[in-house]
Coordinates of C-alpha atoms and ligand atoms in Angstrom, one line a residue:
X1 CA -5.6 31.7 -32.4
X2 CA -5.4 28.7 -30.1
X3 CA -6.4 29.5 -26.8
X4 CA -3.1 27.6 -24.9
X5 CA -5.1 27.8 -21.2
X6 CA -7.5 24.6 -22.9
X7 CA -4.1 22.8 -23.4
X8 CA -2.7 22.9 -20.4
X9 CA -6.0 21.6 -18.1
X10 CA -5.3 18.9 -16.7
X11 CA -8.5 16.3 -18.1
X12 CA -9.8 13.3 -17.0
X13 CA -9.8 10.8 -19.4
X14 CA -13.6 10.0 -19.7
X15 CA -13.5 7.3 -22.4
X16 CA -11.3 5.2 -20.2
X17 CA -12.3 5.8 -16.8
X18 CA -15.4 4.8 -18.8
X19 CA -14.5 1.4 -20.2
X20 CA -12.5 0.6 -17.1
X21 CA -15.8 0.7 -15.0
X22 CA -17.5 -1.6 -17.8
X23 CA -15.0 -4.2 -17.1
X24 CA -15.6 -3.9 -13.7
X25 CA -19.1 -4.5 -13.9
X26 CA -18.6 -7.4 -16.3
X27 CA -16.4 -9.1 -13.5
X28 CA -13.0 -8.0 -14.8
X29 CA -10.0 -7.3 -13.2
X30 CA -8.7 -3.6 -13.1
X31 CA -5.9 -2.2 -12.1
X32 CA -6.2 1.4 -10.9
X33 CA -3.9 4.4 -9.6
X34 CA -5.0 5.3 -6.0
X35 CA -2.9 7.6 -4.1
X36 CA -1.1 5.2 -2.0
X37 CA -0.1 2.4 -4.4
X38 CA -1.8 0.8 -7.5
X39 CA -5.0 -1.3 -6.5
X40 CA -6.0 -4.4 -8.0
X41 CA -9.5 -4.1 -8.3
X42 CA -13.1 -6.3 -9.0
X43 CA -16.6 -5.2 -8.1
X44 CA -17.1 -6.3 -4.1
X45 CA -20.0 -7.8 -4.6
X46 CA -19.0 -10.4 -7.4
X47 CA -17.6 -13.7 -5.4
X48 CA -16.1 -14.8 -8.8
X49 CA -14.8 -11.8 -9.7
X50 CA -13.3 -11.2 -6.5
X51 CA -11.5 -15.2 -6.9
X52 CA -10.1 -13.5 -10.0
X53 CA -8.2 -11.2 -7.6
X54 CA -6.9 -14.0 -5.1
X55 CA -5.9 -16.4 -8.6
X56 CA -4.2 -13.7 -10.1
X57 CA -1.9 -12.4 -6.6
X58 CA -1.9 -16.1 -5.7
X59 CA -2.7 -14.5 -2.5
X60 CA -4.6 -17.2 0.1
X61 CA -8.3 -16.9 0.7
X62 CA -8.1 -16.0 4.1
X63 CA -6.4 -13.1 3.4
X64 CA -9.1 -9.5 3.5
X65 CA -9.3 -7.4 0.8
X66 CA -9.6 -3.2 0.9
X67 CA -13.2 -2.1 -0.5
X68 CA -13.2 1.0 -2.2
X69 CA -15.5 3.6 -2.2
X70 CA -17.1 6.6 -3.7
X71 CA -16.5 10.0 -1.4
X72 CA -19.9 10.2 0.1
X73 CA -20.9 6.4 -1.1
X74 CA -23.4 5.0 1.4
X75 CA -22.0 2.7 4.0
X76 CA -25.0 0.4 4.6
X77 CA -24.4 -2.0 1.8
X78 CA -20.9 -2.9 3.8
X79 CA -21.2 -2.7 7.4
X80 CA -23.9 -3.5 10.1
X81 CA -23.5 -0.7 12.0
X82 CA -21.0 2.9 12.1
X83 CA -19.5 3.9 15.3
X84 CA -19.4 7.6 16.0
X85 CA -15.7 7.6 15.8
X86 CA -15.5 6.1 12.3
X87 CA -17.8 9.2 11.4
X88 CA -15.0 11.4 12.5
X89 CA -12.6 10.0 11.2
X90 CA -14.4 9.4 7.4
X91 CA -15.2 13.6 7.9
X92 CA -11.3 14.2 8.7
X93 CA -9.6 12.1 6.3
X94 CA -12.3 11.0 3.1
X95 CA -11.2 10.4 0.9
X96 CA -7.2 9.7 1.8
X97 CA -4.9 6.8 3.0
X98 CA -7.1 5.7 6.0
X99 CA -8.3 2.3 5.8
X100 CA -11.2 1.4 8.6
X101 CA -11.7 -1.8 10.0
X102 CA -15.6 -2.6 11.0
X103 CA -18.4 -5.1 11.5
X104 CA -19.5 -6.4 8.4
X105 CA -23.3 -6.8 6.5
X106 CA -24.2 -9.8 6.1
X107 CA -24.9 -9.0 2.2
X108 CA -21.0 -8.7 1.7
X109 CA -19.4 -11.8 0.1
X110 CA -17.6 -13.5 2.8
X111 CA -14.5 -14.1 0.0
X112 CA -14.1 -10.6 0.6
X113 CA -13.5 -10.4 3.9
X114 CA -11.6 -13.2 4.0
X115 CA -14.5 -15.3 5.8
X116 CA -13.8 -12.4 8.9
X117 CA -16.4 -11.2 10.6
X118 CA -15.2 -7.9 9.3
X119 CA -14.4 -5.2 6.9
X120 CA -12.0 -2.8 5.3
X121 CA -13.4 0.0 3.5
X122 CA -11.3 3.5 2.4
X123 CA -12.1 6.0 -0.2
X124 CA -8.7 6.8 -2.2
X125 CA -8.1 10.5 -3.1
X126 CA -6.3 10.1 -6.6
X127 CA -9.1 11.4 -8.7
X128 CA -9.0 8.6 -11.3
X129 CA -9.6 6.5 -8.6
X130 CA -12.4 9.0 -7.5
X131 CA -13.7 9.1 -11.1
X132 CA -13.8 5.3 -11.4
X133 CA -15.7 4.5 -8.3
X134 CA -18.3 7.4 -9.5
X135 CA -18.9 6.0 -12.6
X136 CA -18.8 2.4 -11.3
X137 CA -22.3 1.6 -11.0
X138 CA -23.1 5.1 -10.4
X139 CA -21.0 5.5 -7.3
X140 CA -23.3 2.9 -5.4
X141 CA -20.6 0.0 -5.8
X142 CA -17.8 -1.4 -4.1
X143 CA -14.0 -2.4 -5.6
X144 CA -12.2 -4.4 -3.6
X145 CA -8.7 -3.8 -4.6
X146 CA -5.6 -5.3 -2.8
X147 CA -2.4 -3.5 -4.1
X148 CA -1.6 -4.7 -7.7
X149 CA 1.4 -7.2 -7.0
X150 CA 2.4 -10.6 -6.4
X151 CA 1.7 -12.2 -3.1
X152 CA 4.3 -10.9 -0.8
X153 CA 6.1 -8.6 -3.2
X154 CA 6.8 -5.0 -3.2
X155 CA 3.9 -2.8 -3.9
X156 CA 3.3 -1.0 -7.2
X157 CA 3.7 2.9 -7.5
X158 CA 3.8 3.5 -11.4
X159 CA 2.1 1.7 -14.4
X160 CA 5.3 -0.1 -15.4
X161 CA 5.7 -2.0 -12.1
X162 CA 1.5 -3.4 -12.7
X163 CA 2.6 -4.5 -15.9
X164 CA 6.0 -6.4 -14.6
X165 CA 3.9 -8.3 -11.8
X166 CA 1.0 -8.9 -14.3
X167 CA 2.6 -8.7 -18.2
X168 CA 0.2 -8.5 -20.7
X169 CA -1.4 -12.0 -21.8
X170 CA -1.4 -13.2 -18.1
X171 CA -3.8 -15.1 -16.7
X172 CA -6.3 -13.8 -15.5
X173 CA -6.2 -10.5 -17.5
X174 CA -5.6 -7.5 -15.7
X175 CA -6.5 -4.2 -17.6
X176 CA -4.9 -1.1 -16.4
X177 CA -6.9 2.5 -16.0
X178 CA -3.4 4.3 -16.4
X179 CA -2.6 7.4 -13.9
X180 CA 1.0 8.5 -13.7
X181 CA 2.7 7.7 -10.8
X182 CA 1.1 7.9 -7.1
X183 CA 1.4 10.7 -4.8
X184 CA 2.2 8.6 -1.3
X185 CA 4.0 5.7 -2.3
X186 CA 3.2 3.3 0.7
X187 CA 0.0 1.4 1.8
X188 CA -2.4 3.6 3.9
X189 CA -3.0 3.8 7.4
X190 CA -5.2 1.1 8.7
X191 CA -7.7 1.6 11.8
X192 CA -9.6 -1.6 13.0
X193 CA -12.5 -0.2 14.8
X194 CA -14.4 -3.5 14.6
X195 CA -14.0 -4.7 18.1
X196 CA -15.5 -1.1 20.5
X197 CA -18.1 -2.5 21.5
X198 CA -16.0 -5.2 23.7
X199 CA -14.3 -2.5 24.6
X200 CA -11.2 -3.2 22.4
X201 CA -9.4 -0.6 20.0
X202 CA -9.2 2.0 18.0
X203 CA -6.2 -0.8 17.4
X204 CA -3.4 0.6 14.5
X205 CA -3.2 -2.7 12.2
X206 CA -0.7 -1.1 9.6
X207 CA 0.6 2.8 9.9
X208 CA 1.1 5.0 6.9
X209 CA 0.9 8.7 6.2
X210 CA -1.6 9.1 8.7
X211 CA -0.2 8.9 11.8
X212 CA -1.6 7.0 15.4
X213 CA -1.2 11.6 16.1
X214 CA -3.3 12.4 13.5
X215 CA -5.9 10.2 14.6
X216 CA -5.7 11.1 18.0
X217 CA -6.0 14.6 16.8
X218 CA -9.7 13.9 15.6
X219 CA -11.0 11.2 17.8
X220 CA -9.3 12.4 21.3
X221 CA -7.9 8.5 21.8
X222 CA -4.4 7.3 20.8
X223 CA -4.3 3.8 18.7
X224 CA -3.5 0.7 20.0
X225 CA -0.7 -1.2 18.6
X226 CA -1.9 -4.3 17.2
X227 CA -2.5 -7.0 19.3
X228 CA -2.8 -10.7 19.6
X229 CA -6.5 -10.8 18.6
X230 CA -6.2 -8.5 16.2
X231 CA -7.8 -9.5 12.6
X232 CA -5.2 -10.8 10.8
X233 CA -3.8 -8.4 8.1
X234 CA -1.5 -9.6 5.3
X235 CA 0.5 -6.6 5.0
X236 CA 1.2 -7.0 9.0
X237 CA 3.0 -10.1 8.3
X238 CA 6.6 -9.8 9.2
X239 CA 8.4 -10.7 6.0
X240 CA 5.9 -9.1 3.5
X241 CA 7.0 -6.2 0.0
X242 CA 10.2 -8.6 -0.1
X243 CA 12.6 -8.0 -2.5
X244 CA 14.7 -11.0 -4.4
X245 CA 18.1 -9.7 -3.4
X246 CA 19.4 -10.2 -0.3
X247 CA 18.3 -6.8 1.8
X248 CA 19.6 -5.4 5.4
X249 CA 18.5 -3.3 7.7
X250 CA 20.8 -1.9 9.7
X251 CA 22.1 1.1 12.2
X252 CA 24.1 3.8 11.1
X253 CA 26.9 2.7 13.9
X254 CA 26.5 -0.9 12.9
X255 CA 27.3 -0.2 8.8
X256 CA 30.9 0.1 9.0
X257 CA 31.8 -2.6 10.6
X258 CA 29.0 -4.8 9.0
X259 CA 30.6 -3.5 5.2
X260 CA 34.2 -4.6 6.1
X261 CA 33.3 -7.9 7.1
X262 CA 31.3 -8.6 3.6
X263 CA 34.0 -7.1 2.0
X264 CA 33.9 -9.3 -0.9
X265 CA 30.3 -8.7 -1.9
X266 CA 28.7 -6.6 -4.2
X267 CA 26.6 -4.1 -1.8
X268 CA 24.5 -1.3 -2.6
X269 CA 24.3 0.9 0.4
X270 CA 21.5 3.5 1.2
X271 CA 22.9 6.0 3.7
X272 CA 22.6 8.9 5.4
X273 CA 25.4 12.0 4.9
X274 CA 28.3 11.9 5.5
X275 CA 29.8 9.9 3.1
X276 CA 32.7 8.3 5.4
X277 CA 31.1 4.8 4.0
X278 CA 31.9 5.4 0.3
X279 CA 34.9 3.8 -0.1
X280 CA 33.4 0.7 1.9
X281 CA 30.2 -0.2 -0.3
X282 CA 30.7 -1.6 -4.1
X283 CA 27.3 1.8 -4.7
X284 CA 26.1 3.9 -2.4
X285 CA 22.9 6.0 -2.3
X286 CA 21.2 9.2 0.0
X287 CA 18.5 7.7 1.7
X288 CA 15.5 10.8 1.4
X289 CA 15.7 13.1 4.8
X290 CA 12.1 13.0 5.5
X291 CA 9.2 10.4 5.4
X292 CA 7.3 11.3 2.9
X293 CA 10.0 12.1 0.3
X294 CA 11.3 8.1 1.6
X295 CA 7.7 7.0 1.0
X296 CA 7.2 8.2 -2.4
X297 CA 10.6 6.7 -3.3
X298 CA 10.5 3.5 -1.5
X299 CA 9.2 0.3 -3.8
X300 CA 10.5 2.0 -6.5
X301 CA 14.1 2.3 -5.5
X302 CA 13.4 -1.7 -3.9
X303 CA 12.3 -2.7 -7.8
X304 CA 15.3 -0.6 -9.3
X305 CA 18.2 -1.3 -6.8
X306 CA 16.7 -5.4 -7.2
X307 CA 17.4 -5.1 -10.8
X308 CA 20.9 -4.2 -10.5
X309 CA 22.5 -7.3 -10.1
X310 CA 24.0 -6.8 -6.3
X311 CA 25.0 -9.0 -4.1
X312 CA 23.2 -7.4 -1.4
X313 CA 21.4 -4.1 -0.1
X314 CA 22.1 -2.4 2.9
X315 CA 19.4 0.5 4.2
X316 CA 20.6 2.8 7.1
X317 CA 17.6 1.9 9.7
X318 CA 15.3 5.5 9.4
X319 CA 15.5 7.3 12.8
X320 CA 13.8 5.9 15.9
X321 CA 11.0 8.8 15.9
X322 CA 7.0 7.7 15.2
X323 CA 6.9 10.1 12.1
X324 CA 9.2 7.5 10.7
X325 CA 6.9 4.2 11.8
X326 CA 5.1 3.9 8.5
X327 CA 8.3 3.9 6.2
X328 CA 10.4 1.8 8.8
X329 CA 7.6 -0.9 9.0
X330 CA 7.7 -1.7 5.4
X331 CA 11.1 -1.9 5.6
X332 CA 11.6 -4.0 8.1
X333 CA 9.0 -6.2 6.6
X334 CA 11.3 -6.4 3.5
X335 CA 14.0 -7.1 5.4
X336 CA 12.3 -9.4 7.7
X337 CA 12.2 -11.9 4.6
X338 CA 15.7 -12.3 4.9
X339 CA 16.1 -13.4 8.5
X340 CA 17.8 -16.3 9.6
X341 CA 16.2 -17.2 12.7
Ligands
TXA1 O1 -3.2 1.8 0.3 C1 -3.8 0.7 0.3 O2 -4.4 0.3 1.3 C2 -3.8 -0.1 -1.0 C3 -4.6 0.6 -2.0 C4 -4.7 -0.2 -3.3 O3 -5.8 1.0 -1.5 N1 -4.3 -1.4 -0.8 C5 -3.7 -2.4 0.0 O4 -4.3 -3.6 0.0 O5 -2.6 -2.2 0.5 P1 -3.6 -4.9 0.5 O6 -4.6 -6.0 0.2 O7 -2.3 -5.1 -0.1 O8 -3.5 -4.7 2.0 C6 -4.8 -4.7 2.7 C7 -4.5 -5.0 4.1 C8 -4.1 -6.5 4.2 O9 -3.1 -6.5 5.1 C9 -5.4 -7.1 4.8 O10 -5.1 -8.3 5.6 C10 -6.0 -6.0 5.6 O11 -5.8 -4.9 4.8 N2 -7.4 -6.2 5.8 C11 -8.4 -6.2 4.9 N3 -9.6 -6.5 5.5 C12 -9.3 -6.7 6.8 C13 -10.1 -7.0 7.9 N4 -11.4 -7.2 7.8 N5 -9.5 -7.1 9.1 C14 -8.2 -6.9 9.2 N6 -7.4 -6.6 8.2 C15 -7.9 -6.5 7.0
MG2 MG1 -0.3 -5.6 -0.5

């Protein structure tokens, strides 16, 4: 008899983690499940492959990409040198949503880095990912992967939203290692621990799942929040994962009043209980009750609700406490697309 126990593990799929590293190597562009969002991704130290990546997001040059690494890759390659706290914090949270900012090796394309003096470098826990970057040049590379959309656009959490930003035939081809849909659902955390030695930072450039407490937790310092001189991050532009309808952020005592006045629109309103709005909003959804449930629903339920045809969408602001910075940052970046002033 079949033994049922071989049916149900859970196996990588070898052959294409296999072929997606190949196209990698050749200077292809791959998209890959991480835990956070899909990444785009070319081998780091490929300048032409890594224009693919720009061409293809029509994302400007100046703009820094993620490199990806192996758990327990080697560091040199990428950066000159490895403050102590970026070794605590690599121990903590390798591989997870924690992006670190530091000084760059010379030997790095500048394209990269988007001519900064700079890096970003994370090692994503999805095991595909994981796999990939193992068998990538034997684990000794680098992918530099934004996340796998449009320039500007919401992120990508399943296979079917790589495919709408980049539809097969596109130019320049994307092939997708396939991996189910992500665990997190928003960009990680990222640390910019580039500027120490002038006495600057740990500064928080963009927060996600791990939180300014977590890393205070391991390094004994709160982050920074991001300031003036800090290197210039794309996803820390205001209006950034913007849908094409119309979308509000608003407070719970605001939505009343704000729904009678717009009356005659089509508006899909995500809420909190009780449902005393109902009868005021043309559809009306729960918003999730805690961050990471809101996360891992987010740019999906931006793509659906974008879909549907409304007028406009109207999201209950999260509440005020830092648990809920990550998820109210991106969407006050969607939002911020909208703004008038
Ligand atoms: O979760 C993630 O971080 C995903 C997955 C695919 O790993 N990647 C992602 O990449 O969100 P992207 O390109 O969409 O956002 C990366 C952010 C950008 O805002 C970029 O400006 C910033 O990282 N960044 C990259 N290198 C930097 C540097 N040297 N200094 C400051 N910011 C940098
Ligand atoms: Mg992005």
């Amino acid at each position: 008899m079949m033994n049922d126990q071989s049916m149900l593990t859970q196996r990588l799929p070898e052959e294409a983690i296999a072929y997606a590293a190949k196209l990698l190597e050749e200077g292809e562009l791959v998209a890959f499940p991480t835990e956070t969002v899909y990444g785009l991704g070319a081998d780091a130290m490929n300048a032409v492959a890594v224009a693919k990546i720009y061409a293809a997001k029509k994302r400007p040059t100046d703009h820094p990409l993620i490199v990806h690494l192996a758990k327990d890759a080697p560091l040199t390659p990428w950066v000159s040198h490895v403050p102590r706290m970026a070794e605590q914090l690599i121990e903590a949270f390798w591989p997870g949503p924690l992006t670190l900012i530091l000084q760059r090796a010379p030997s790095v394309p500048a394209i990269v880095c988007g001519g900064q003096a700079s890096i970003a470098l994370r090692s994503p826990a999805h095991p595909l990912a994981q796999a990939l970057l193992k068998k990538f040049k034997n684990g000794a590379g680098g992918v530099a992967a934004p996340s796998a959309n449009q320039f500007g656009r919401v992120s990508p959490t399943t296979v079917a939203h790589v495919r709408e930003e980049f539809p097969v035939g596109y130019e320049p081809s994307v092939h997708i290692l396939e991996g189910g849909n992500v665990s997190v659902g928003i960009e990680s955390t990222i640390l910019d621990l580039s500027r120490l030695e002038q006495g600057i930072g740990p500064v928080m450039l963009r927060p996600g799942a791990i939180t300014a407490e977590n890393i205070a937790r391991v390094i004994g310092v709160l982050p920074q929040a991001a300031d003036v001189h800090a290197p210039r991050s794309s996803g820390s532009l205001a209006a950034h994962y913007a849908p094409r309808t119309l979308l509000r952020l608003l407070p719970r005592a605001q939505l009343r009043a704000y729904l009678s006045q717009e009356r005659a629109k089509k508006i899909a309103l995500i809420c909190t209980p009780p449902a005393d709005l109902f009868l005021h909003a043309f559809y009306i959804e729960f918003a999730q009750t805690t961050p990471e449930a809101y996360a891992y629903v987010l740019y999906a339920m931006l793509r659906r609700l974008d879909k549907l045809g409304f007028d406009q969408i109207v999201i209950e602001q999260p509440p005020k406490d830092a648990i809920w910075s990550a998820v109210t940052d991106r969407l006050r970046r969607a939002a911020a697309a909208f703004d008038t002033h």
